[in-house]
mmCIF file of C-alpha atoms in Angstrom:
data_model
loop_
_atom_site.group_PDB
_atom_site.id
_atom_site.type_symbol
_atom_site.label_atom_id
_atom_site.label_comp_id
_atom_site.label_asym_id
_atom_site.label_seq_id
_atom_site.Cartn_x
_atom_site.Cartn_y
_atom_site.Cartn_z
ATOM 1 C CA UNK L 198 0.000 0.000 0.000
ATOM 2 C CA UNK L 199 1.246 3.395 -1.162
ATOM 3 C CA UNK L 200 -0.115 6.554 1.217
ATOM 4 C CA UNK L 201 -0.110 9.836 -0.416
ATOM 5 C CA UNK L 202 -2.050 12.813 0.680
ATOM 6 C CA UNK L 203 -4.160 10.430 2.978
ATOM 7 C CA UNK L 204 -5.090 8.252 0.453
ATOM 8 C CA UNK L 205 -4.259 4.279 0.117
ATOM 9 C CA UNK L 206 -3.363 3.498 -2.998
ATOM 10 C CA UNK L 207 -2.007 -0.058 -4.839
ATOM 11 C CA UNK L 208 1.277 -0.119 -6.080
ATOM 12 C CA UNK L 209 0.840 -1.762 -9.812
ATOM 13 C CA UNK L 210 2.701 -4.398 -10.245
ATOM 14 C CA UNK L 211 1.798 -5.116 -13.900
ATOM 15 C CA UNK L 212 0.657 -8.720 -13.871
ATOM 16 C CA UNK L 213 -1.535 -8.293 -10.984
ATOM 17 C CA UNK L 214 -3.195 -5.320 -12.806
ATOM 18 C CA UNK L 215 -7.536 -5.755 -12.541
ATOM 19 C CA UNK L 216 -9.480 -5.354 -15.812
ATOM 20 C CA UNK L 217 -11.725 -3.001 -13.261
ATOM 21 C CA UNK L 218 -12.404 0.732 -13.087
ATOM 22 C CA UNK L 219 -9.743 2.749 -11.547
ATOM 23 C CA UNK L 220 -7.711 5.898 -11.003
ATOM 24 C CA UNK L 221 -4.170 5.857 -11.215
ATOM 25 C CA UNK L 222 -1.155 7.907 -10.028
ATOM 26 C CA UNK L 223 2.136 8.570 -10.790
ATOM 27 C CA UNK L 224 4.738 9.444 -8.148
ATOM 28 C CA UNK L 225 8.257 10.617 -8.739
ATOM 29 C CA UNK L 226 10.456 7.694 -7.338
ATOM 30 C CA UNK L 227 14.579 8.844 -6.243
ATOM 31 C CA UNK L 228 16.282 10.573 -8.759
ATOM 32 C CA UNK L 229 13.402 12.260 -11.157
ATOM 33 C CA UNK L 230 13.236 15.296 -9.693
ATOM 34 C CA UNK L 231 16.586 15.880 -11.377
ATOM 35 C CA UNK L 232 15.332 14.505 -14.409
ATOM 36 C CA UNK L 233 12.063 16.645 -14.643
ATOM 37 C CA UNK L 234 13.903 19.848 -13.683
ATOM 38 C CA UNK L 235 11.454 22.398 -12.535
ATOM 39 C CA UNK L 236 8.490 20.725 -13.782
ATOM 40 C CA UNK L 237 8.264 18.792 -10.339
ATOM 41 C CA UNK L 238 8.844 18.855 -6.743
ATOM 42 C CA UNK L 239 10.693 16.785 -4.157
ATOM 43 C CA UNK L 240 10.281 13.075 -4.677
ATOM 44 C CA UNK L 241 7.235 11.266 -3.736
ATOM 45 C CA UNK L 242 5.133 13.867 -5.169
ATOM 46 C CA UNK L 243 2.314 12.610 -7.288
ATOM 47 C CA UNK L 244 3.073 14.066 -10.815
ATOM 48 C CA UNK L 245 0.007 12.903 -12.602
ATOM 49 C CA UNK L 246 -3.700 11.111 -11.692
ATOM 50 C CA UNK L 247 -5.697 9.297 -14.801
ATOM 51 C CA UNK L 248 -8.289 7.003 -15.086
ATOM 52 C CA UNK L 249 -9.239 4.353 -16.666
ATOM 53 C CA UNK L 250 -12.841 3.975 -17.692
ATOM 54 C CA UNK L 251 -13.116 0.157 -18.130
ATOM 55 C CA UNK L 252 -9.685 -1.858 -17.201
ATOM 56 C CA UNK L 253 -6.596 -0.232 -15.355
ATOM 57 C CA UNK L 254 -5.243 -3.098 -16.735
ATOM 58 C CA UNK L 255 -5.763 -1.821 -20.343
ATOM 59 C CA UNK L 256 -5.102 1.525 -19.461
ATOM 60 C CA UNK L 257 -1.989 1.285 -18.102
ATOM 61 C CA UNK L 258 -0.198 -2.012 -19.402
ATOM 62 C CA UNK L 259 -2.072 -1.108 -22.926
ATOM 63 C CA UNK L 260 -1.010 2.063 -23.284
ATOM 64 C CA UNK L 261 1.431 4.277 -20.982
ATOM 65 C CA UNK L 262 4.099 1.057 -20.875
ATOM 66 C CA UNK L 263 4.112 -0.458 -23.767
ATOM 67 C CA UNK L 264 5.889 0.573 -26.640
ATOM 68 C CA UNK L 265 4.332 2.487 -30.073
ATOM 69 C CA UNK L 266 1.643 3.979 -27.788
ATOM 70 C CA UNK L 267 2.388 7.704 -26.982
ATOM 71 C CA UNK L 268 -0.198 8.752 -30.080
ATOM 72 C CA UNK L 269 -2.521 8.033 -27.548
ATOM 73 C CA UNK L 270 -1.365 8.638 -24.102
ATOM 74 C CA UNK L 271 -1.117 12.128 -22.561
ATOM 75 C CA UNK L 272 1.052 11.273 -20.338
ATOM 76 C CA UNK L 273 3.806 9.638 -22.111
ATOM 77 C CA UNK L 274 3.662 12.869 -24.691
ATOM 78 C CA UNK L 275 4.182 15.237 -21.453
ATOM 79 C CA UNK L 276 6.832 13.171 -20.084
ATOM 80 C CA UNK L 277 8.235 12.658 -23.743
ATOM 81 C CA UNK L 278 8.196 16.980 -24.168
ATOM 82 C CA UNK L 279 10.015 17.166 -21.191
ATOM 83 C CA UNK L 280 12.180 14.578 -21.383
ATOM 84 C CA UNK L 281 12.938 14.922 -25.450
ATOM 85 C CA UNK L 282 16.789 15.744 -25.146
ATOM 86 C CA UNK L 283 17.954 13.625 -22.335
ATOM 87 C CA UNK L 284 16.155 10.502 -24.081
ATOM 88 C CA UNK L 285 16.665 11.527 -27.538
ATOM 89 C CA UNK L 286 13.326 11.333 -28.679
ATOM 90 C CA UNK L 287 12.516 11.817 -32.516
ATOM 91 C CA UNK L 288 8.589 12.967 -32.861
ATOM 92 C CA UNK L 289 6.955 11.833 -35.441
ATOM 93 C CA UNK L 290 2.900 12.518 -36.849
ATOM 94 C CA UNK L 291 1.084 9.857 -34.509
ATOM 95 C CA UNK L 292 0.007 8.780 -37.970
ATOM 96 C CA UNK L 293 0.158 8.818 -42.112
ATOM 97 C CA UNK L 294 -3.419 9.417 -42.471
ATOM 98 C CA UNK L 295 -3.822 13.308 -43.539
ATOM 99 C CA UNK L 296 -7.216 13.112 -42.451
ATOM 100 C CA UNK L 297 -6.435 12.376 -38.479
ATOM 101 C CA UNK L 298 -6.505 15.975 -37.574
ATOM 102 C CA UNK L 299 -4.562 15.202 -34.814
ATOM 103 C CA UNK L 300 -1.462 13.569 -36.022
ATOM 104 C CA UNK L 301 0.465 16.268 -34.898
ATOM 105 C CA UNK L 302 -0.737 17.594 -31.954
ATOM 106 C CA UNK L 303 -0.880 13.745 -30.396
ATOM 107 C CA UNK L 304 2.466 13.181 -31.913
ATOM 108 C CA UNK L 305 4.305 9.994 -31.376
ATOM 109 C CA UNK L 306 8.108 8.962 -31.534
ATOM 110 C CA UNK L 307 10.290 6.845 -33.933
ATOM 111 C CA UNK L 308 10.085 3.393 -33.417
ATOM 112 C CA UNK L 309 13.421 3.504 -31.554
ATOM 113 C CA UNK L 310 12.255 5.936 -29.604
ATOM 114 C CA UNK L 311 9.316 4.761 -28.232
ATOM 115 C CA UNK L 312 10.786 1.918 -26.505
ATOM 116 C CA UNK L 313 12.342 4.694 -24.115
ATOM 117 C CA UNK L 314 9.283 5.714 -22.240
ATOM 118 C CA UNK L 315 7.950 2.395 -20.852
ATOM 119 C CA UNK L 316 11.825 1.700 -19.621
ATOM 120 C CA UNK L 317 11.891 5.376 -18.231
ATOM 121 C CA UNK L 318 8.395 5.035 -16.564
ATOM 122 C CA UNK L 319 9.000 2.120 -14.143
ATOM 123 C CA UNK L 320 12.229 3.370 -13.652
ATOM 124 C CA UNK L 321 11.678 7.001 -11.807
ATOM 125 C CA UNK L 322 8.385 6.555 -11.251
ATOM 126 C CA UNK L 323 5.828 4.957 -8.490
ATOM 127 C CA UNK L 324 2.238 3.769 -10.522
ATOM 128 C CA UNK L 325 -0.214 3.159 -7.912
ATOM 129 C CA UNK L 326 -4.130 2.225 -8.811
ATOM 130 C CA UNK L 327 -6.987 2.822 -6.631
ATOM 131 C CA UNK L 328 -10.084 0.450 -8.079
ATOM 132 C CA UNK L 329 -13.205 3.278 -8.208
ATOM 133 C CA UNK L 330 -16.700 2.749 -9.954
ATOM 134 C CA UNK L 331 -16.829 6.435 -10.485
ATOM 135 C CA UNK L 332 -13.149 6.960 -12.078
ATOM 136 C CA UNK L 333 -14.495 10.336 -13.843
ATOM 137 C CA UNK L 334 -15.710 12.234 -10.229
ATOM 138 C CA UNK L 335 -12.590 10.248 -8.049
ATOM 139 C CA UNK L 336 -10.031 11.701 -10.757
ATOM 140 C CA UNK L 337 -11.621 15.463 -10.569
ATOM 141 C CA UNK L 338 -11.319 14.579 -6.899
ATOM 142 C CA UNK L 339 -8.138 13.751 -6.746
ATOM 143 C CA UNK L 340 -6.277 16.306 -8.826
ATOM 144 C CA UNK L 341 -8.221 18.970 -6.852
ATOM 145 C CA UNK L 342 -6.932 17.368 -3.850
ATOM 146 C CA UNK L 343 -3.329 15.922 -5.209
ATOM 147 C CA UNK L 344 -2.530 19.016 -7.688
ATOM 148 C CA UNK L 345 -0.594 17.055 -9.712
ATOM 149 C CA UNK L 346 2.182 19.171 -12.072
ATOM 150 C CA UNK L 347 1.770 17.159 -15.447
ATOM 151 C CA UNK L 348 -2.168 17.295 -15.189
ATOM 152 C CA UNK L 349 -3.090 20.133 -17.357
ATOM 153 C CA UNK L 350 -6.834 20.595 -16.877
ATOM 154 C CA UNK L 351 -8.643 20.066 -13.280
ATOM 155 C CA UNK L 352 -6.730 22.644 -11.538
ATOM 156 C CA UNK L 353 -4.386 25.618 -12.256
ATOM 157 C CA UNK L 354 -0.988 23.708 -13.264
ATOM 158 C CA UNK L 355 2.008 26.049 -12.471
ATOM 159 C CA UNK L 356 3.190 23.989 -15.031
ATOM 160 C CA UNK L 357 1.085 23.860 -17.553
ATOM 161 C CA UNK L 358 2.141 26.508 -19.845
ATOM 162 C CA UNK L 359 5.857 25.019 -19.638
ATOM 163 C CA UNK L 360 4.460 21.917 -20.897
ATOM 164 C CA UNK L 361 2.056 23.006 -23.173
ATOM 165 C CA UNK L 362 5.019 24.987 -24.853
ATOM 166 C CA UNK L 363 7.152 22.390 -24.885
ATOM 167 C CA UNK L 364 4.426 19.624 -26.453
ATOM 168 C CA UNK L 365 3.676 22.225 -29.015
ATOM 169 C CA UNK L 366 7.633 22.416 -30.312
ATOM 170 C CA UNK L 367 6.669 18.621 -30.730
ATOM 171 C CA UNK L 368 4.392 18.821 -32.307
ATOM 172 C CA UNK L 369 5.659 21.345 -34.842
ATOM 173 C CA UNK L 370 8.872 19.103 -34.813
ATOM 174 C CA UNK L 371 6.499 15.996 -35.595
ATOM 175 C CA UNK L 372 4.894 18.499 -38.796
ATOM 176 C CA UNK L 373 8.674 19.092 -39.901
ATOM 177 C CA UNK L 374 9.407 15.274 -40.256
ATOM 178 C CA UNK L 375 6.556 14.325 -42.074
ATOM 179 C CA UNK L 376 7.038 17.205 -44.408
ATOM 180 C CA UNK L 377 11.012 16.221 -44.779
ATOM 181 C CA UNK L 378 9.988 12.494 -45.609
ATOM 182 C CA UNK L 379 7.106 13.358 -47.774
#
C-alpha cells in the first residue's frame, strides 16, 4: 500500500493489474526530480492522476508502458516533451493518415524511440491504482486534492504553460518530419 495525501493506494505491479475501473497515479520515485527539472517537486510527489474507464489493466499495461503507444497517451507525450533531449526522442505525426486531424498535436516517436518511455516510466516513477466505480468524479477529486504538475486541466498547473510549450515544439517538430519524408 502506497499513502499519499491520505489516500491508500495499490502499487501496480503489472501482472496483478484488474481489468476493473480505476484511477491511477504517478509518483516521482529517487532521482526524477533531477530529471524533470522544474516541472516537479521533491520526490514522492504525485506528478500525474488518470483514469481508466473500463480496465486499469488496459489503461496502463495497454497504453502508458508499452511501446508504439504515446499517439494516444497524454502522459507519455508530457513526459516525452520534457524529457525529449535527455532521451533523444525523434517525434513523429502519430500517424500517415492526412485526415487524423490530430497527427500532430498527439504526436508519437520513432520506433526507436518509443521503446524509451515504458523503460523510463517504471524506472523514476511509483504507478499506484486505486479500483473506483466512479473513475471520472474520483479523478476530478483527486487532482483537486493531489494538484498534480503534469495534469493540465482540473486545476491551475504552475506547469502547464511550460508543458504546453514544450508539447507544441513537438508537435511542430512531428509536422517538420513528415514534411522532410514526404
Amino acid at each position: 500500500m502506497v499513502i499519499i495525501g491520505g489516500l491508500a493506494f495499490s502499487p501496480v505491479v503489472e501482472a496483478n493489474l484488474p481489468a476493473e475501473p480505476a484511477c491511477y497515479i504517478l509518483a516521482i520515485r529517487e532521482g526524477a526530480s533531477e530529471e524533470l527539472g522544474n516541472i516537479t517537486s521533491p520526490p514522492h510527489q504525485v506528478i500525474f492522476v488518470g483514469k481508466a474507464e473500463n480496465s486499469i489493466r488496459s489503461r496502463v499495461q495497454g497504453t502508458h508502458l508499452v511501446d508504439n503507444r504515446t499517439g494516444s497517451s497524454t502522459i507519455r507525450r508530457s513526459l516525452g516533451a520534457i524529457l525529449r533531449e535527455s532521451l533523444t526522442l525523434i517525434r513523429v505525426p502519430r500517424s500517415t493518415n492526412p485526415a487524423d486531424r490530430l497527427r500532430f498535436t498527439n504526436y508519437a516517436f520513432d520506433s526507436t524511440s518509443e521503446s524509451r518511455p515504458p523503460v523510463w516510466i517504471p524506472q523514476y516513477l511509483t504507478v499506484a491504482a486505486m479500483p473506483s466505480n466512479e473513475p471520472t468524479m474520483k479523478e476530478k477529486a483527486l487532482i483537486h486534492a493531489l494538484h498534480p504538475p503534469l495534469c493540465l486541466v482540473g486545476w491551475p498547473s504552475p506547469s502547464a504553460g511550460e508543458i504546453k510549450i514544450l508539447r507544441a515544439e513537438c508537435a511542430r517538430l512531428a509536422r517538420e518530419h513528415a514534411h522532410r519524408s514526404a
